[in-house]
Structure formats: C-alpha cells, structure tokens
Coordinates of N, CA and C and ligand atoms in Angstrom, one line a residue:
X1 N -12.6 19.5 -4.2 CA -11.3 18.5 -4.0 C -10.9 18.7 -2.8
X2 N -9.7 19.7 -2.8 CA -8.8 19.9 -1.5 C -8.6 21.2 -1.2
X3 N -9.8 22.1 -1.7 CA -9.9 23.5 -1.3 C -8.3 23.9 -1.8
X4 N -7.6 24.7 -1.0 CA -6.5 25.7 -1.6 C -5.1 24.7 -1.5
X5 N -5.1 23.3 -1.2 CA -4.3 22.5 -0.9 C -3.4 21.9 -1.8
X6 N -2.2 22.5 -2.3 CA -1.7 22.0 -3.4 C -1.1 20.7 -3.2
X7 N -1.4 19.7 -4.6 CA -1.0 18.2 -4.7 C 0.6 18.2 -4.5
X8 N 1.0 17.4 -3.6 CA 2.5 17.6 -3.5 C 3.1 15.8 -3.7
X9 N 2.1 14.8 -4.2 CA 2.4 13.6 -4.7 C 2.5 13.4 -6.2
X10 N 3.0 12.7 -6.6 CA 2.7 12.5 -8.2 C 3.4 10.7 -8.4
X11 N 3.0 10.7 -9.6 CA 3.2 9.3 -10.1 C 4.7 9.3 -10.9
X12 N 5.3 8.2 -10.7 CA 6.4 8.1 -11.5 C 6.7 6.8 -12.3
X13 N 7.0 6.7 -13.3 CA 7.0 5.8 -14.6 C 8.0 4.7 -14.0
X14 N 7.8 3.8 -13.9 CA 8.9 2.7 -13.5 C 9.3 1.8 -14.6
X15 N 8.5 1.7 -15.4 CA 8.6 1.0 -16.6 C 7.9 1.7 -17.8
X16 N 8.2 0.9 -19.1 CA 7.1 1.8 -20.2 C 5.8 1.6 -20.0
X17 N 5.2 2.8 -19.5 CA 3.5 2.5 -19.4 C 3.2 2.4 -18.2
X18 N 4.0 2.0 -17.1 CA 3.9 1.7 -15.9 C 4.2 2.6 -14.7
X19 N 3.1 3.3 -14.1 CA 3.3 3.9 -13.0 C 3.0 3.8 -11.7
X20 N 3.9 4.1 -10.7 CA 3.5 3.8 -9.2 C 3.5 5.4 -8.4
X21 N 3.1 5.3 -7.7 CA 2.8 6.8 -6.9 C 2.4 5.9 -5.5
X22 N 2.6 7.1 -4.6 CA 2.0 6.7 -3.2 C 1.6 8.2 -2.7
X23 N 0.4 8.5 -2.6 CA -0.3 9.8 -2.1 C 0.0 10.1 -0.9
X24 N -0.2 11.3 -0.5 CA -0.3 12.0 0.9 C -1.2 12.9 1.1
X25 N -1.3 13.6 2.2 CA -2.9 14.1 2.9 C -2.7 15.4 2.1
X26 N -2.1 15.8 1.1 CA -2.6 16.6 0.0 C -3.9 16.1 -0.9
X27 N -3.6 14.9 -1.3 CA -4.6 14.1 -1.7 C -6.0 13.7 -1.2
X28 N -6.0 14.2 0.4 CA -7.1 14.1 1.0 C -7.2 12.3 1.7
X29 N -8.3 12.2 2.4 CA -8.6 10.7 3.0 C -9.2 10.1 1.7
X30 N -8.4 9.0 1.5 CA -9.1 8.3 0.3 C -10.1 7.0 0.9
X31 N -10.3 6.7 2.1 CA -11.3 5.8 2.4 C -12.5 5.8 2.8
X32 N -13.2 5.3 2.9 CA -14.5 5.4 3.2 C -15.0 5.0 4.6
X33 N -14.1 3.9 5.1 CA -14.4 3.3 6.5 C -13.9 4.1 7.6
X34 N -13.7 5.1 7.6 CA -13.0 6.2 8.8 C -13.9 7.3 9.2
X35 N -15.2 7.2 8.7 CA -16.1 8.4 9.2 C -16.1 9.7 8.1
X36 N -15.6 9.7 7.1 CA -15.2 10.9 6.7 C -16.4 11.0 6.2
X37 N -16.7 12.1 5.4 CA -17.8 12.3 4.4 C -17.9 11.7 3.0
X38 N -18.6 10.7 2.6 CA -18.2 9.6 1.5 C -18.4 10.5 -0.2
X39 N -19.1 11.8 0.2 CA -19.1 12.4 -1.3 C -17.6 13.3 -1.3
X40 N -17.1 13.4 -0.2 CA -15.9 13.9 -0.3 C -14.7 13.1 -0.6
X41 N -14.8 11.6 0.0 CA -14.0 10.8 -0.4 C -13.7 10.3 -1.9
X42 N -15.2 10.5 -2.4 CA -15.4 10.3 -3.7 C -14.7 10.7 -4.8
X43 N -14.7 12.7 -4.2 CA -14.0 13.2 -4.9 C -12.4 13.6 -5.0
X44 N -12.2 12.9 -3.7 CA -10.6 12.6 -3.4 C -9.9 11.4 -4.4
X45 N -11.3 10.6 -4.7 CA -10.6 9.3 -5.2 C -10.6 10.0 -6.6
X46 N -11.6 10.6 -7.1 CA -11.9 10.8 -8.9 C -10.5 11.9 -9.1
X47 N -10.0 12.6 -8.1 CA -8.6 13.6 -8.5 C -7.7 12.6 -8.6
X48 N -7.6 11.6 -7.6 CA -6.5 10.4 -7.5 C -6.2 9.6 -8.7
X49 N -7.7 9.6 -9.4 CA -7.8 8.9 -10.8 C -7.6 9.3 -11.8
X50 N -7.6 11.1 -11.6 CA -7.4 12.0 -12.8 C -6.0 12.0 -12.9
X51 N -5.5 12.1 -11.8 CA -3.4 12.4 -11.9 C -3.1 11.0 -12.7
X52 N -3.4 9.8 -11.9 CA -3.1 8.4 -12.4 C -3.2 8.1 -14.1
X53 N -4.3 9.4 -14.6 CA -4.6 9.0 -16.0 C -5.5 7.8 -16.0
X54 N -6.1 7.5 -15.1 CA -7.3 6.0 -14.8 C -8.8 6.8 -14.3
X55 N -9.3 7.9 -15.1 CA -10.6 8.4 -14.7 C -11.3 7.5 -15.2
X56 N -12.6 7.4 -14.4 CA -13.8 6.4 -14.8 C -13.5 5.3 -14.2
X57 N -13.3 5.3 -13.1 CA -13.3 4.0 -12.0 C -12.7 2.9 -12.4
X58 N -11.5 2.9 -13.0 CA -10.6 1.8 -13.6 C -9.4 1.4 -12.5
X59 N -9.7 2.0 -11.3 CA -8.7 1.7 -10.2 C -9.4 1.0 -9.3
X60 N -8.9 -0.4 -8.8 CA -9.5 -1.2 -8.0 C -8.9 -0.7 -6.8
X61 N -10.1 -0.9 -5.8 CA -10.0 -0.9 -4.3 C -10.3 -2.0 -3.3
X62 N -9.9 -2.5 -2.4 CA -10.3 -3.3 -1.6 C -10.9 -3.0 -0.4
X63 N -11.9 -4.0 0.0 CA -12.1 -3.6 1.5 C -11.2 -4.9 2.5
X64 N -10.2 -4.3 3.1 CA -9.0 -4.7 3.5 C -9.7 -5.1 5.1
X65 N -8.8 -6.3 5.3 CA -9.4 -7.0 6.5 C -8.4 -7.5 7.1
X66 N -6.8 -7.4 6.9 CA -5.6 -7.7 7.7 C -5.7 -9.1 7.5
X67 N -5.8 -9.4 6.3 CA -5.8 -11.1 6.2 C -4.6 -11.2 5.1
X68 N -4.5 -12.6 4.1 CA -3.2 -12.5 3.2 C -3.9 -13.3 2.1
X69 N -5.5 -12.8 1.9 CA -5.9 -13.3 0.6 C -5.8 -12.2 -0.4
X70 N -5.0 -13.0 -1.7 CA -5.3 -12.2 -2.9 C -6.3 -12.2 -3.5
X71 N -6.6 -11.2 -4.1 CA -7.7 -11.4 -5.4 C -7.2 -10.9 -6.5
X72 N -8.0 -11.5 -7.7 CA -7.3 -11.4 -9.1 C -8.3 -10.3 -9.4
X73 N -8.1 -9.3 -9.7 CA -9.3 -8.5 -10.5 C -8.8 -8.1 -12.0
X74 N -9.9 -8.0 -12.2 CA -9.9 -7.4 -14.0 C -9.6 -5.9 -14.1
X75 N -9.1 -5.1 -14.9 CA -9.0 -4.0 -14.9 C -10.4 -3.3 -16.1
X76 N -10.7 -1.8 -15.8 CA -11.6 -1.1 -16.3 C -13.1 -1.6 -16.2
X77 N -12.9 -2.4 -15.0 CA -14.3 -2.3 -14.6 C -14.9 -1.5 -13.9
X78 N -15.9 -0.7 -14.5 CA -16.7 0.2 -13.3 C -17.6 -0.2 -12.6
X79 N -17.7 0.3 -11.5 CA -18.6 -0.2 -10.3 C -18.8 -1.9 -9.7
X80 N -17.7 -2.3 -10.0 CA -17.5 -3.7 -9.7 C -17.3 -3.7 -8.4
X81 N -17.6 -4.2 -7.6 CA -17.5 -4.4 -6.0 C -16.1 -4.6 -5.5
X82 N -15.9 -4.2 -4.6 CA -14.5 -4.1 -3.8 C -14.2 -5.3 -3.4
X83 N -13.3 -6.3 -3.6 CA -12.8 -7.5 -3.1 C -12.7 -7.3 -1.9
X84 N -13.0 -8.5 -1.0 CA -12.4 -8.4 0.1 C -11.2 -9.3 0.3
X85 N -9.9 -8.3 0.5 CA -8.6 -8.6 0.4 C -7.9 -8.0 0.8
X86 N -6.2 -8.5 1.2 CA -5.3 -7.5 1.4 C -4.3 -7.4 0.3
X87 N -4.5 -8.1 -0.6 CA -3.5 -7.9 -1.9 C -4.5 -8.0 -2.9
X88 N -3.9 -7.7 -4.3 CA -4.7 -7.7 -5.6 C -3.5 -8.0 -6.7
X89 N -4.1 -8.8 -7.4 CA -3.1 -9.0 -9.0 C -4.1 -8.6 -10.3
X90 N -3.5 -7.4 -10.9 CA -4.4 -7.5 -12.2 C -4.2 -8.4 -13.2
X91 N -5.1 -8.7 -13.6 CA -5.2 -9.8 -14.9 C -5.2 -9.0 -16.1
X92 N -4.1 -8.8 -16.4 CA -3.0 -8.0 -17.8 C -4.5 -8.3 -19.0
X93 N -5.2 -9.1 -19.1 CA -5.9 -9.6 -20.3 C -7.0 -8.4 -20.7
X94 N -7.5 -7.9 -19.6 CA -8.5 -6.8 -19.3 C -8.2 -5.7 -19.3
X95 N -6.7 -5.3 -19.6 CA -6.5 -3.7 -19.2 C -6.8 -2.9 -20.6
X96 N -7.7 -2.4 -20.5 CA -8.2 -1.1 -21.5 C -8.2 -0.1 -21.0
X97 N -8.2 1.3 -21.8 CA -8.1 2.6 -21.7 C -8.8 3.1 -20.8
X98 N -8.8 4.3 -20.3 CA -7.3 4.9 -20.4 C -6.3 4.3 -19.7
X99 N -6.6 3.6 -18.7 CA -5.5 3.2 -17.8 C -6.3 2.4 -16.8
X100 N -5.7 1.3 -16.3 CA -6.1 0.5 -15.1 C -5.3 0.5 -13.9
X101 N -5.7 0.3 -12.7 CA -5.0 0.2 -12.0 C -5.1 -0.4 -10.4
X102 N -4.5 -0.6 -9.6 CA -5.0 -1.1 -8.4 C -4.4 -0.2 -7.0
X103 N -5.5 0.1 -6.1 CA -4.8 0.9 -4.9 C -4.6 0.1 -3.5
X104 N -4.0 0.4 -2.6 CA -4.0 -0.1 -1.5 C -3.8 0.8 -0.4
X105 N -4.7 0.8 0.6 CA -5.1 2.1 1.7 C -3.9 1.6 2.6
X106 N -3.6 2.5 3.4 CA -2.9 2.5 4.7 C -2.8 3.8 5.5
X107 N -2.3 3.5 6.6 CA -2.1 4.7 7.6 C -1.2 4.3 8.9
X108 N -0.1 3.9 8.5 CA 1.0 3.0 9.5 C 1.6 1.9 8.7
X109 N 0.5 1.1 8.2 CA 0.9 -0.4 7.8 C 1.5 -0.2 6.5
X110 N 2.2 -0.9 6.2 CA 3.4 -0.7 4.8 C 2.5 -1.0 3.3
X111 N 2.3 -0.1 3.0 CA 1.3 -0.5 1.7 C 3.1 -0.8 0.2
X112 N 2.2 -1.8 -0.5 CA 3.5 -2.5 -1.3 C 2.9 -2.4 -2.6
X113 N 3.4 -2.1 -3.7 CA 3.3 -1.9 -4.9 C 4.2 -2.8 -5.8
X114 N 3.8 -3.9 -6.4 CA 4.7 -4.8 -7.0 C 4.3 -4.6 -8.6
X115 N 5.3 -4.8 -9.6 CA 5.4 -5.0 -11.1 C 6.5 -5.9 -11.5
X116 N 5.5 -6.9 -12.1 CA 6.2 -7.9 -13.3 C 6.1 -8.2 -14.3
X117 N 7.0 -8.7 -15.1 CA 6.6 -8.8 -16.7 C 6.0 -10.2 -17.0
X118 N 5.1 -10.6 -17.7 CA 4.8 -11.9 -18.1 C 5.4 -12.4 -19.4
X119 N 4.8 -13.5 -19.5 CA 6.0 -14.2 -20.7 C 5.6 -13.5 -22.0
X120 N 4.5 -13.2 -22.2 CA 4.3 -12.3 -23.3 C 4.7 -10.5 -23.3
X121 N 5.6 -10.3 -22.3 CA 6.2 -8.8 -22.4 C 4.7 -8.2 -21.7
X122 N 3.6 -8.7 -21.3 CA 2.5 -7.7 -20.8 C 2.7 -7.4 -19.1
X123 N 2.4 -6.2 -18.4 CA 2.7 -5.7 -17.3 C 1.9 -6.5 -16.2
X124 N 2.5 -7.1 -15.3 CA 1.8 -8.1 -14.2 C 1.6 -7.0 -13.1
X125 N 0.5 -6.5 -12.4 CA 0.8 -5.6 -11.5 C 0.0 -6.4 -10.2
X126 N 0.7 -5.6 -8.7 CA 0.0 -6.3 -8.1 C 0.2 -5.1 -6.7
X127 N -0.6 -5.2 -5.7 CA -0.5 -4.2 -4.5 C -0.7 -5.3 -3.2
X128 N 0.0 -5.0 -1.9 CA -0.5 -5.5 -0.9 C -0.6 -4.5 0.4
X129 N -1.4 -5.0 1.3 CA -1.3 -4.1 2.6 C -0.8 -5.0 3.7
X130 N 0.3 -4.5 4.1 CA 1.2 -5.7 5.3 C 1.3 -4.5 6.2
X131 N 0.3 -5.0 7.3 CA 0.6 -4.3 8.3 C 0.9 -5.5 9.5
X132 N 0.8 -5.7 10.6 CA 1.6 -6.7 11.6 C 0.7 -7.9 11.1
X133 N -0.4 -8.2 11.3 CA -1.2 -9.4 11.0 C -1.1 -9.9 9.7
X134 N -0.9 -8.9 8.8 CA -0.7 -9.3 7.2 C 0.9 -10.1 7.1
X135 N 1.9 -9.4 7.6 CA 3.4 -9.8 7.7 C 3.4 -11.3 8.4
X136 N 2.8 -11.4 9.3 CA 2.4 -12.9 10.0 C 1.6 -13.6 9.4
X137 N 0.4 -13.3 8.6 CA -0.6 -14.4 7.9 C 0.2 -14.7 6.5
X138 N 1.4 -13.6 6.2 CA 1.9 -14.2 4.5 C 1.2 -13.5 3.7
X139 N 0.4 -12.2 3.9 CA 0.2 -11.5 2.5 C 1.5 -11.4 1.3
X140 N 2.4 -11.3 2.1 CA 3.5 -10.8 1.3 C 3.9 -12.1 0.2
X141 N 3.9 -13.6 0.8 CA 4.3 -14.7 0.3 C 3.1 -14.9 -0.7
X142 N 1.6 -14.5 -0.4 CA 0.4 -14.5 -1.1 C 0.5 -13.6 -2.0
X143 N 0.6 -12.3 -2.6 CA 0.7 -11.8 -3.8 C 1.9 -12.1 -4.8
X144 N 3.1 -12.4 -3.9 CA 4.1 -12.6 -5.0 C 3.8 -13.9 -5.7
X145 N 3.6 -15.2 -4.8 CA 3.1 -16.5 -5.6 C 1.8 -16.2 -6.7
X146 N 1.0 -15.2 -6.4 CA 0.1 -15.2 -7.4 C 0.4 -14.5 -8.6
X147 N 1.7 -13.8 -8.3 CA 2.1 -13.3 -9.4 C 3.0 -14.0 -10.6
X148 N 3.7 -14.9 -9.4 CA 4.6 -15.6 -10.4 C 3.8 -16.8 -10.7
X149 N 2.5 -17.5 -10.3 CA 1.4 -18.1 -11.1 C 1.0 -17.6 -12.2
X150 N 1.1 -16.2 -12.5 CA 0.4 -15.9 -14.0 C 1.8 -15.6 -14.6
X151 N 2.8 -16.0 -14.1 CA 3.7 -15.9 -15.3 C 4.8 -15.2 -15.2
X152 N 4.6 -13.9 -13.9 CA 5.6 -12.8 -13.6 C 7.2 -13.5 -13.6
X153 N 7.8 -12.3 -14.3 CA 9.3 -12.7 -13.9 C 9.9 -11.2 -13.9
X154 N 11.0 -11.1 -13.4 CA 11.6 -9.8 -13.2 C 10.5 -9.0 -11.9
X155 N 10.1 -9.7 -10.9 CA 9.5 -8.8 -10.2 C 10.1 -7.7 -9.2
X156 N 9.5 -6.5 -9.1 CA 10.0 -5.6 -8.8 C 9.1 -4.9 -7.4
X157 N 9.2 -4.4 -6.4 CA 8.6 -3.9 -5.4 C 8.6 -2.4 -4.6
X158 N 7.9 -1.9 -4.7 CA 8.2 -0.5 -3.9 C 7.1 -0.5 -2.5
X159 N 7.8 0.1 -1.6 CA 7.3 -0.1 -0.2 C 6.8 1.7 0.1
X160 N 5.8 2.1 0.7 CA 5.6 3.3 0.6 C 5.6 3.5 2.2
X161 N 5.5 5.0 2.5 CA 5.5 5.4 4.2 C 4.9 4.7 4.9
X162 N 5.5 4.0 6.5 CA 4.9 3.3 6.9 C 5.5 3.7 8.3
X163 N 5.0 3.3 9.5 CA 5.6 3.2 10.8 C 7.0 2.6 10.7
X164 N 7.7 3.5 11.6 CA 9.1 2.6 11.5 C 9.4 1.7 12.5
X165 N 10.4 1.0 12.5 CA 10.8 0.2 13.6 C 11.4 0.8 14.8
X166 N 11.3 2.4 15.1 CA 11.6 2.9 16.2 C 10.6 3.8 16.8
X167 N 9.2 3.5 16.0 CA 7.9 4.3 16.6 C 7.1 3.1 16.7
X168 N 7.0 1.9 16.5 CA 5.9 0.5 16.5 C 6.2 0.4 17.5
X169 N 5.5 0.4 18.9 CA 5.7 -0.1 20.1 C 4.6 -1.0 20.0
X170 N 5.1 -2.5 20.4 CA 4.1 -3.7 20.7 C 4.4 -4.4 21.8
X171 N 3.4 -4.6 22.5 CA 3.7 -5.8 23.7 C 5.1 -6.7 23.2
X172 N 5.6 -7.4 24.2 CA 6.8 -8.1 24.4 C 6.5 -9.5 23.7
X173 N 5.5 -10.0 23.8 CA 4.8 -11.2 23.4 C 4.5 -11.4 21.8
X174 N 3.9 -10.2 21.7 CA 3.3 -9.7 19.9 C 4.8 -9.4 19.3
X175 N 5.8 -9.0 20.0 CA 7.1 -8.6 19.1 C 7.8 -10.2 19.0
X176 N 7.9 -11.3 20.3 CA 8.2 -12.4 20.0 C 7.8 -13.3 18.7
X177 N 6.0 -12.9 18.8 CA 5.5 -14.0 18.0 C 5.6 -13.4 16.4
X178 N 5.7 -12.5 16.3 CA 6.0 -11.9 14.8 C 7.7 -12.1 14.3
X179 N 8.4 -11.6 15.4 CA 9.9 -12.1 15.2 C 10.3 -13.8 15.0
X180 N 9.3 -14.6 15.5 CA 9.2 -16.3 15.2 C 9.3 -16.3 13.8
X181 N 8.5 -15.9 13.2 CA 8.1 -16.0 12.2 C 9.0 -15.3 10.9
X182 N 9.2 -13.6 11.1 CA 10.5 -12.9 10.7 C 11.2 -12.2 11.5
X183 N 12.1 -12.6 11.5 CA 13.3 -12.0 12.5 C 13.7 -11.0 12.4
X184 N 13.6 -10.4 11.4 CA 14.4 -8.9 10.3 C 13.0 -7.9 11.3
X185 N 11.6 -8.6 11.9 CA 10.8 -7.8 12.3 C 11.1 -7.4 13.6
X186 N 12.2 -7.8 14.4 CA 12.6 -7.5 15.8 C 13.2 -6.3 16.2
X187 N 12.6 -5.2 16.9 CA 12.9 -4.3 17.0 C 12.6 -3.5 18.2
X188 N 13.5 -2.5 18.3 CA 13.2 -1.7 20.0 C 12.5 -0.3 19.5
X189 N 11.8 0.4 20.5 CA 11.8 1.8 20.4 C 12.8 2.5 20.4
X190 N 12.7 3.9 20.3 CA 13.7 5.0 20.6 C 13.6 5.5 21.8
X191 N 12.7 5.0 22.4 CA 12.7 4.9 24.0 C 13.2 3.6 24.7
X192 N 13.2 2.7 24.0 CA 13.9 0.9 24.6 C 13.1 0.3 24.7
X193 N 11.8 0.5 24.3 CA 10.7 -0.9 24.6 C 10.3 -1.5 23.4
X194 N 9.8 -2.6 23.3 CA 9.7 -3.9 22.4 C 9.1 -3.0 20.9
X195 N 9.7 -3.3 20.0 CA 8.9 -2.7 18.7 C 8.9 -3.8 18.1
X196 N 8.3 -3.6 16.5 CA 8.1 -4.1 15.3 C 8.9 -3.3 14.2
X197 N 9.7 -3.8 13.6 CA 10.0 -3.1 12.4 C 9.5 -3.7 10.8
X198 N 8.3 -2.9 10.7 CA 7.7 -4.1 9.5 C 8.0 -3.7 8.1
X199 N 8.5 -2.3 7.9 CA 9.4 -2.5 6.8 C 10.4 -3.5 6.5
X200 N 11.1 -3.9 7.6 CA 12.5 -4.5 7.5 C 12.0 -5.7 7.0
X201 N 10.6 -6.1 7.9 CA 10.2 -7.9 7.6 C 9.4 -7.8 6.2
X202 N 9.1 -6.9 5.5 CA 8.2 -7.0 4.3 C 9.5 -6.9 3.4
X203 N 10.8 -6.3 3.5 CA 11.7 -6.1 2.7 C 12.2 -7.6 2.2
X204 N 12.3 -8.1 3.6 CA 13.0 -9.7 4.0 C 11.7 -10.5 3.4
X205 N 10.8 -10.7 3.4 CA 9.8 -11.2 2.8 C 9.8 -11.3 1.7
X206 N 9.9 -10.3 0.7 CA 9.9 -9.8 -0.8 C 11.3 -10.6 -1.4
X207 N 12.8 -10.3 -0.8 CA 13.7 -10.7 -0.9 C 14.0 -11.9 -1.2
X208 N 13.3 -13.1 -0.1 CA 13.2 -14.3 0.1 C 12.7 -14.9 -1.3
X209 N 11.6 -14.1 -2.1 CA 11.1 -14.7 -3.3 C 11.7 -14.2 -4.6
X210 N 13.0 -13.5 -4.5 CA 14.1 -13.0 -5.5 C 13.3 -11.8 -5.8
X211 N 12.5 -11.1 -5.1 CA 11.9 -9.8 -5.4 C 12.8 -8.7 -5.2
X212 N 13.2 -7.7 -6.0 CA 13.8 -6.6 -5.8 C 13.1 -5.4 -5.3
X213 N 13.4 -5.1 -3.9 CA 12.4 -4.3 -3.2 C 13.2 -3.2 -2.8
X214 N 12.3 -2.1 -2.8 CA 12.8 -0.9 -2.6 C 12.1 0.0 -1.6
X215 N 12.9 0.1 -0.2 CA 12.6 0.8 0.9 C 11.8 2.2 0.8
X216 N 11.0 2.5 1.7 CA 10.4 4.1 1.4 C 11.3 5.1 2.3
X217 N 11.7 4.7 3.5 CA 12.7 5.5 4.5 C 11.8 6.5 4.9
X218 N 10.5 6.4 4.8 CA 9.7 7.1 5.7 C 8.6 6.6 6.8
X219 N 8.9 7.2 7.9 CA 8.1 7.0 9.1 C 7.1 7.7 8.8
X220 N 5.7 7.2 9.0 CA 4.3 7.7 8.9 C 4.1 8.7 10.1
X221 N 4.3 8.0 11.3 CA 4.0 8.7 12.6 C 4.8 9.8 12.6
X222 N 6.0 10.1 12.4 CA 7.0 10.8 12.5 C 7.0 12.5 11.6
X223 N 6.0 11.9 10.4 CA 6.4 12.7 9.0 C 4.4 13.1 9.1
X224 N 4.1 14.6 8.9 CA 3.0 14.9 9.2 C 2.5 14.8 7.6
X225 N 3.2 14.9 6.6 CA 2.7 14.6 5.2 C 1.8 13.4 5.0
X226 N 1.9 12.3 5.8 CA 1.0 11.3 5.6 C 0.2 11.0 7.0
X227 N -0.9 10.4 6.4 CA -1.9 9.8 7.6 C -1.2 8.9 8.4
X228 N -1.2 8.9 9.8 CA -0.6 8.0 10.6 C -2.0 7.3 11.5
X229 N -2.4 6.4 11.8 CA -3.3 5.7 12.8 C -3.1 5.9 14.1
X230 N -1.8 5.6 14.4 CA -1.2 5.9 15.8 C -0.9 7.3 16.3
X231 N -0.5 8.4 15.6 CA -0.5 10.2 15.4 C -2.5 10.3 16.1
X232 N -3.1 10.0 15.0 CA -4.2 10.3 14.9 C -5.1 9.8 16.5
X233 N -4.6 8.6 16.8 CA -5.2 8.2 18.0 C -4.6 9.2 19.0
X234 N -3.3 9.4 19.1 CA -2.1 10.2 20.3 C -2.9 11.5 20.5
X235 N -3.1 12.5 19.0 CA -3.4 13.7 19.0 C -4.9 13.7 19.1
X236 N -5.7 12.7 18.9 CA -7.1 13.1 18.8 C -7.5 13.4 17.6
X237 N -6.9 13.3 16.3 CA -7.3 14.0 14.9 C -7.9 13.1 14.4
X238 N -8.7 13.6 13.3 CA -9.7 12.6 12.5 C -8.7 11.3 11.5
X239 N -9.0 10.6 11.5 CA -8.2 9.3 10.6 C -8.5 9.9 9.0
X240 N -7.4 9.4 8.5 CA -7.4 9.2 7.0 C -6.5 8.3 6.7
X241 N -6.8 7.7 5.1 CA -5.9 7.0 4.8 C -5.3 7.5 3.2
X242 N -3.9 7.4 3.0 CA -3.4 7.6 1.6 C -3.2 6.0 1.0
X243 N -2.9 6.2 -0.1 CA -2.6 4.8 -0.7 C -1.6 4.8 -1.7
X244 N -0.9 3.6 -1.9 CA -0.4 3.1 -2.9 C -0.9 2.6 -3.9
X245 N -0.2 2.9 -5.0 CA -1.2 3.4 -6.6 C -0.3 2.5 -7.6
X246 N -0.6 1.7 -8.6 CA 0.4 1.5 -9.4 C -0.8 1.3 -11.1
X247 N -0.7 2.0 -11.9 CA -1.1 1.7 -13.1 C -0.6 1.4 -14.3
X248 N -1.3 0.7 -15.3 CA -0.6 0.6 -16.7 C -1.6 1.0 -17.8
X249 N -0.8 1.5 -18.7 CA -1.7 1.9 -19.6 C -1.6 0.9 -20.7
X250 N -2.8 0.7 -21.5 CA -2.4 -0.7 -22.5 C -1.3 -0.3 -23.9
X251 N -1.0 -1.3 -23.9 CA 0.2 -1.1 -25.0 C -0.3 -1.3 -26.2
X252 N 0.3 -0.5 -27.1 CA -0.1 0.0 -28.7 C -0.3 -1.6 -29.1
Ligands
ZN301 ZN1 9.2 6.7 13.1

C-alpha cells in the first residue's frame, strides 16, 4: 500500500448512503497514465475502494481527454472498460452492493462531484473533470444536463482542490478566450500576470444551472498534500493524480 504513510483523507456522508471524498498524496498516485508502476497504482485503487466500502471494482474510472462528453455508466460492473469521457453519471438502476462509485482523476484541474435525487428518491451521482479545456468546452453543462435528463432534482456539487486563480498563469490570449465564455475565469497571478480562476468559473457554471455548489478553497500548487502537475513540472518531481470520489450504497 503506502508503506508507513498514514491515510489522511476520508469520505463524508453528504446524504443518507451517499459519500463524497477527495483523496490526497497519502492515498498514493491513482492514475495509470503518468508512468507509475501499474501494480502499485492498482494497489492504491484497491485501498481507496476499501475505504469507500466499494471493494471489488465497482468504482468507475474514466479515460479523460479534456473534452465535454458525459458517459452514463452502470454501477457494480467489474472489469468493464473505462469510458473515454470527462464526466460520468451513474445509472442508479444498476447500483448493487456493497457500493457503487465514480472517480475523477486530477492534479490542478478541478474535480467536481455531483449528487442529485431522482423522482423515485434514488440517488443520481455524477463526476466531472474540469480543466481549462473542459471549462471552455462545457463539461459542466454536459454533466448537469445529463443528471437533469435522468430526472435529478436538488443537485448539489462539491469542488475538490485545484490550482487557484492566483497561481494558474496562462498566456493573455488564452485568458481572453476563456473569459469570453466564462467571465468569472478572468484572473491575475499573485505576481501580476494573466491567469485563469478555474474554480470560480466552475462555480459560476454550476450555479447558472441552479446547482448548489461548494468551493474547496485549497490550491494544489500551493498545498503539497495534493498532486499538482505544474508543481511536478517546476520541481522535476514524479507526476501523480488524486481523485474526487462519490459512492452510493444500495437503498434497503
Ligand atoms: Zn494557488
């Protein structure tokens, strides 16, 4: 697992049977695509599933490509291929024990976890990977629309740690392009250069759909408890990914 590293992250019950969590570096790297030993990544993923009471492969993962496609996945399917998508919605018809969940991998992009309630009272879960391209392409619109299409009401969203608007330096033309789509993204770094405030943009996109959204307030570049792509590049350290995770236990 993680040697002597104590686990510092946890899942929080946000509604009966629904748990939301964001891992940190004490969960280890959870991505296969960043050059890590696959056996070690698999161990890390199994440990996370155990904490989430979703052991046995019932957490769905995505092959993320910075797009805006939302995949509808069935819970409890072992060994099914990860969909190529940047958001997922869990079809509650297939939720079976011990628990089913959705994961989104990040290291500076905004991990978003969504929970809504279906017309029969069933939980409707979603996740989204909102980096700069996803914010521009409308991944938040996509996942919220898919949840609403499934009949979700009372949608609530939690943002996990991501790079903040004071740190995420971008070229002037990129800031202009994203801010034209989402004005709240316009930001300036703490050293006075053009930047993007992705969490502010995601919050605005969610709230425009009537979603109750909770900010994280944690910056991955500044807080070494989380993986940060830009910090890894700056410091020449190995890449890693942490996750946003939402799970549901079957209703009695
Ligand atoms: Zn920051």
